[in-house]
PDB file of C-alpha atoms and ligand atoms in Angstrom:
ATOM      1  CA  UNK A  29      12.490 -40.457  54.645  1.00 71.00           C
ATOM      2  CA  UNK A  30      14.112 -43.799  54.312  1.00 87.00           C
ATOM      3  CA  UNK A  31      13.611 -45.977  51.308  1.00 94.00           C
ATOM      4  CA  UNK A  32      15.133 -49.045  49.720  1.00 94.00           C
ATOM      5  CA  UNK A  33      17.144 -49.071  46.531  1.00 94.00           C
ATOM      6  CA  UNK A  34      18.788 -51.585  44.241  1.00 93.00           C
ATOM      7  CA  UNK A  35      22.471 -50.961  43.646  1.00 89.00           C
ATOM      8  CA  UNK A  36      22.603 -53.230  40.616  1.00 91.00           C
ATOM      9  CA  UNK A  37      22.144 -50.359  38.221  1.00 88.00           C
ATOM     10  CA  UNK A  38      18.464 -50.799  37.405  1.00 93.00           C
ATOM     11  CA  UNK A  39      17.617 -47.705  39.428  1.00 89.00           C
ATOM     12  CA  UNK A  40      14.922 -49.535  41.361  1.00 93.00           C
ATOM     13  CA  UNK A  41      13.573 -47.700  44.402  1.00 93.00           C
ATOM     14  CA  UNK A  42      10.963 -48.985  46.800  1.00 94.00           C
ATOM     15  CA  UNK A  43       9.315 -47.514  49.859  1.00 93.00           C
ATOM     16  CA  UNK A  44       9.318 -50.897  51.523  1.00 93.00           C
ATOM     17  CA  UNK A  45      11.970 -53.504  52.111  1.00 94.00           C
ATOM     18  CA  UNK A  46      12.132 -56.114  49.384  1.00 95.00           C
ATOM     19  CA  UNK A  47      14.032 -57.546  46.480  1.00 96.00           C
ATOM     20  CA  UNK A  48      15.008 -56.193  43.099  1.00 96.00           C
ATOM     21  CA  UNK A  49      12.573 -57.524  40.553  1.00 95.00           C
ATOM     22  CA  UNK A  50      14.003 -55.932  37.437  1.00 95.00           C
ATOM     23  CA  UNK A  51      14.701 -58.393  34.635  1.00 94.00           C
ATOM     24  CA  UNK A  52      18.305 -58.156  33.528  1.00 94.00           C
ATOM     25  CA  UNK A  53      19.533 -56.358  36.624  1.00 96.00           C
ATOM     26  CA  UNK A  54      22.641 -58.048  37.998  1.00 95.00           C
ATOM     27  CA  UNK A  55      21.106 -57.747  41.439  1.00 95.00           C
ATOM     28  CA  UNK A  56      17.745 -59.253  40.523  1.00 96.00           C
ATOM     29  CA  UNK A  57      16.293 -61.032  43.576  1.00 96.00           C
ATOM     30  CA  UNK A  58      18.965 -59.509  45.797  1.00 95.00           C
ATOM     31  CA  UNK A  59      17.675 -57.608  48.805  1.00 95.00           C
ATOM     32  CA  UNK A  60      17.294 -53.874  48.336  1.00 94.00           C
ATOM     33  CA  UNK A  61      19.527 -51.736  50.508  1.00 92.00           C
ATOM     34  CA  UNK A  62      18.141 -49.148  52.814  1.00 91.00           C
ATOM     35  CA  UNK A  63      19.004 -45.544  52.087  1.00 90.00           C
ATOM     36  CA  UNK A  64      17.958 -42.273  53.671  1.00 89.00           C
ATOM     37  CA  UNK A  65      19.238 -39.789  51.163  1.00 88.00           C
ATOM     38  CA  UNK A  66      17.271 -36.563  50.781  1.00 86.00           C
ATOM     39  CA  UNK A  67      18.398 -35.824  47.256  1.00 84.00           C
ATOM     40  CA  UNK A  68      17.440 -39.024  45.450  1.00 84.00           C
ATOM     41  CA  UNK A  69      21.023 -39.813  44.554  1.00 84.00           C
ATOM     42  CA  UNK A  70      21.219 -42.972  46.678  1.00 84.00           C
ATOM     43  CA  UNK A  71      24.694 -43.674  48.003  1.00 70.00           C
ATOM     44  CA  UNK A  72      26.227 -41.111  45.662  1.00 64.00           C
ATOM     45  CA  UNK A  73      28.667 -40.176  48.377  1.00 56.00           C
ATOM     46  CA  UNK A  74      30.091 -43.657  48.708  1.00 50.00           C
ATOM     47  CA  UNK A  75      30.318 -44.261  45.029  1.00 47.00           C
ATOM     48  CA  UNK A  76      31.838 -40.979  44.054  1.00 47.00           C
ATOM     49  CA  UNK A  77      35.400 -41.924  43.207  1.00 50.00           C
ATOM     50  CA  UNK A  78      36.026 -38.893  41.045  1.00 53.00           C
ATOM     51  CA  UNK A  79      37.694 -36.051  42.793  1.00 54.00           C
ATOM     52  CA  UNK A  80      40.226 -38.321  44.428  1.00 58.00           C
ATOM     53  CA  UNK A  81      43.459 -36.396  44.159  1.00 65.00           C
ATOM     54  CA  UNK A  82      45.938 -37.914  41.783  1.00 79.00           C
ATOM     55  CA  UNK A  83      49.362 -38.226  43.269  1.00 91.00           C
ATOM     56  CA  UNK A  84      52.445 -37.485  41.201  1.00 95.00           C
ATOM     57  CA  UNK A  85      55.308 -39.781  42.127  1.00 96.00           C
ATOM     58  CA  UNK A  86      58.925 -40.119  41.092  1.00 97.00           C
ATOM     59  CA  UNK A  87      60.604 -43.325  39.932  1.00 96.00           C
ATOM     60  CA  UNK A  88      60.884 -44.511  43.534  1.00 96.00           C
ATOM     61  CA  UNK A  89      57.256 -43.832  44.352  1.00 96.00           C
ATOM     62  CA  UNK A  90      58.111 -40.725  46.390  1.00 96.00           C
ATOM     63  CA  UNK A  91      55.404 -38.120  46.190  1.00 96.00           C
ATOM     64  CA  UNK A  92      56.385 -34.993  44.255  1.00 96.00           C
ATOM     65  CA  UNK A  93      55.132 -31.486  45.000  1.00 95.00           C
ATOM     66  CA  UNK A  94      55.303 -28.157  43.210  1.00 96.00           C
ATOM     67  CA  UNK A  95      58.716 -26.633  43.770  1.00 97.00           C
ATOM     68  CA  UNK A  96      60.536 -29.894  44.459  1.00 97.00           C
ATOM     69  CA  UNK A  97      63.992 -30.578  43.050  1.00 97.00           C
ATOM     70  CA  UNK A  98      64.667 -33.769  41.151  1.00 97.00           C
ATOM     71  CA  UNK A  99      67.524 -35.368  39.245  1.00 97.00           C
ATOM     72  CA  UNK A 100      67.302 -37.233  35.971  1.00 96.00           C
ATOM     73  CA  UNK A 101      68.010 -40.916  36.346  1.00 97.00           C
ATOM     74  CA  UNK A 102      68.530 -41.414  32.632  1.00 95.00           C
ATOM     75  CA  UNK A 103      70.021 -39.491  29.694  1.00 94.00           C
ATOM     76  CA  UNK A 104      67.074 -37.814  28.029  1.00 89.00           C
ATOM     77  CA  UNK A 105      67.344 -36.733  24.406  1.00 86.00           C
ATOM     78  CA  UNK A 106      65.530 -33.492  23.791  1.00 77.00           C
ATOM     79  CA  UNK A 107      62.919 -33.956  21.131  1.00 74.00           C
ATOM     80  CA  UNK A 108      63.586 -32.044  17.950  1.00 77.00           C
ATOM     81  CA  UNK A 109      67.218 -31.291  18.729  1.00 77.00           C
ATOM     82  CA  UNK A 110      70.528 -33.010  19.280  1.00 81.00           C
ATOM     83  CA  UNK A 111      70.713 -31.875  22.879  1.00 80.00           C
ATOM     84  CA  UNK A 112      70.684 -34.476  25.602  1.00 88.00           C
ATOM     85  CA  UNK A 113      69.904 -33.854  29.220  1.00 90.00           C
ATOM     86  CA  UNK A 114      72.386 -35.988  31.075  1.00 92.00           C
ATOM     87  CA  UNK A 115      71.579 -38.399  33.789  1.00 95.00           C
ATOM     88  CA  UNK A 116      72.246 -36.681  37.100  1.00 96.00           C
ATOM     89  CA  UNK A 117      71.111 -33.273  35.848  1.00 93.00           C
ATOM     90  CA  UNK A 118      69.433 -31.503  38.706  1.00 94.00           C
ATOM     91  CA  UNK A 119      66.140 -29.817  38.002  1.00 94.00           C
ATOM     92  CA  UNK A 120      64.724 -27.416  40.571  1.00 94.00           C
ATOM     93  CA  UNK A 121      61.305 -26.016  41.039  1.00 95.00           C
ATOM     94  CA  UNK A 122      59.242 -28.568  39.146  1.00 96.00           C
ATOM     95  CA  UNK A 123      55.557 -27.946  38.593  1.00 96.00           C
ATOM     96  CA  UNK A 124      52.935 -30.644  38.735  1.00 95.00           C
ATOM     97  CA  UNK A 125      50.591 -31.005  35.770  1.00 94.00           C
ATOM     98  CA  UNK A 126      47.156 -32.530  35.352  1.00 90.00           C
ATOM     99  CA  UNK A 127      48.901 -35.700  34.275  1.00 93.00           C
ATOM    100  CA  UNK A 128      50.404 -37.530  37.269  1.00 93.00           C
ATOM    101  CA  UNK A 129      53.055 -39.010  34.964  1.00 94.00           C
ATOM    102  CA  UNK A 130      54.444 -35.672  33.846  1.00 95.00           C
ATOM    103  CA  UNK A 131      55.860 -32.555  35.438  1.00 96.00           C
ATOM    104  CA  UNK A 132      56.718 -29.207  33.923  1.00 96.00           C
ATOM    105  CA  UNK A 133      60.123 -27.742  34.567  1.00 93.00           C
ATOM    106  CA  UNK A 134      62.813 -25.521  33.205  1.00 90.00           C
ATOM    107  CA  UNK A 135      66.265 -26.736  32.221  1.00 85.00           C
ATOM    108  CA  UNK A 136      68.811 -24.222  30.999  1.00 80.00           C
ATOM    109  CA  UNK A 137      66.076 -21.761  30.216  1.00 83.00           C
ATOM    110  CA  UNK A 138      63.893 -24.149  28.221  1.00 84.00           C
ATOM    111  CA  UNK A 139      60.503 -25.153  29.463  1.00 88.00           C
ATOM    112  CA  UNK A 140      60.125 -28.862  29.114  1.00 89.00           C
ATOM    113  CA  UNK A 141      57.856 -31.641  30.254  1.00 92.00           C
ATOM    114  CA  UNK A 142      59.510 -34.552  31.998  1.00 93.00           C
ATOM    115  CA  UNK A 143      58.135 -37.991  32.624  1.00 94.00           C
ATOM    116  CA  UNK A 144      58.164 -38.737  36.311  1.00 96.00           C
ATOM    117  CA  UNK A 145      59.476 -42.268  35.706  1.00 96.00           C
ATOM    118  CA  UNK A 146      62.835 -40.689  34.766  1.00 96.00           C
ATOM    119  CA  UNK A 147      63.029 -38.525  37.882  1.00 97.00           C
ATOM    120  CA  UNK A 148      64.220 -38.962  41.415  1.00 97.00           C
ATOM    121  CA  UNK A 149      63.426 -36.494  44.157  1.00 97.00           C
ATOM    122  CA  UNK A 150      66.454 -34.983  45.896  1.00 94.00           C
TER     123      UNK A 150
HETATM  124 ZN1  LIG B 221      18.066 -54.039  40.295  1.00 57.57          ZN
HETATM  125 ZN1  LIG B 222      18.251 -42.791  48.443  1.00 57.57          ZN
END
């Protein structure tokens, strides 16, 4: 059944067309919007921005995928050691992580996390 809701955050719902009357609502005196949800969530679908896939991108903005090969665009000192991964080092078979700014990979047998801003897809 259709109803009218305020989207200002006051949670106002009315069975008839009208205006928000809630004191302090940013949409006070704005017309209510019609809604026909069955579940009482009112426009939840439109406002649900969570669940949008995060895209992992290299330094050029190219999308990276699991299994891609990249090269380092910068000498990267390895934390906790004197080793340096040289610019131009090719890294195969990267793995995306939950963080779109980092990928997991393996260089010379060590598992390391690389920042995508230092990578270029090849
Ligand atoms: Zn309101
Ligand atoms: Zn609704």
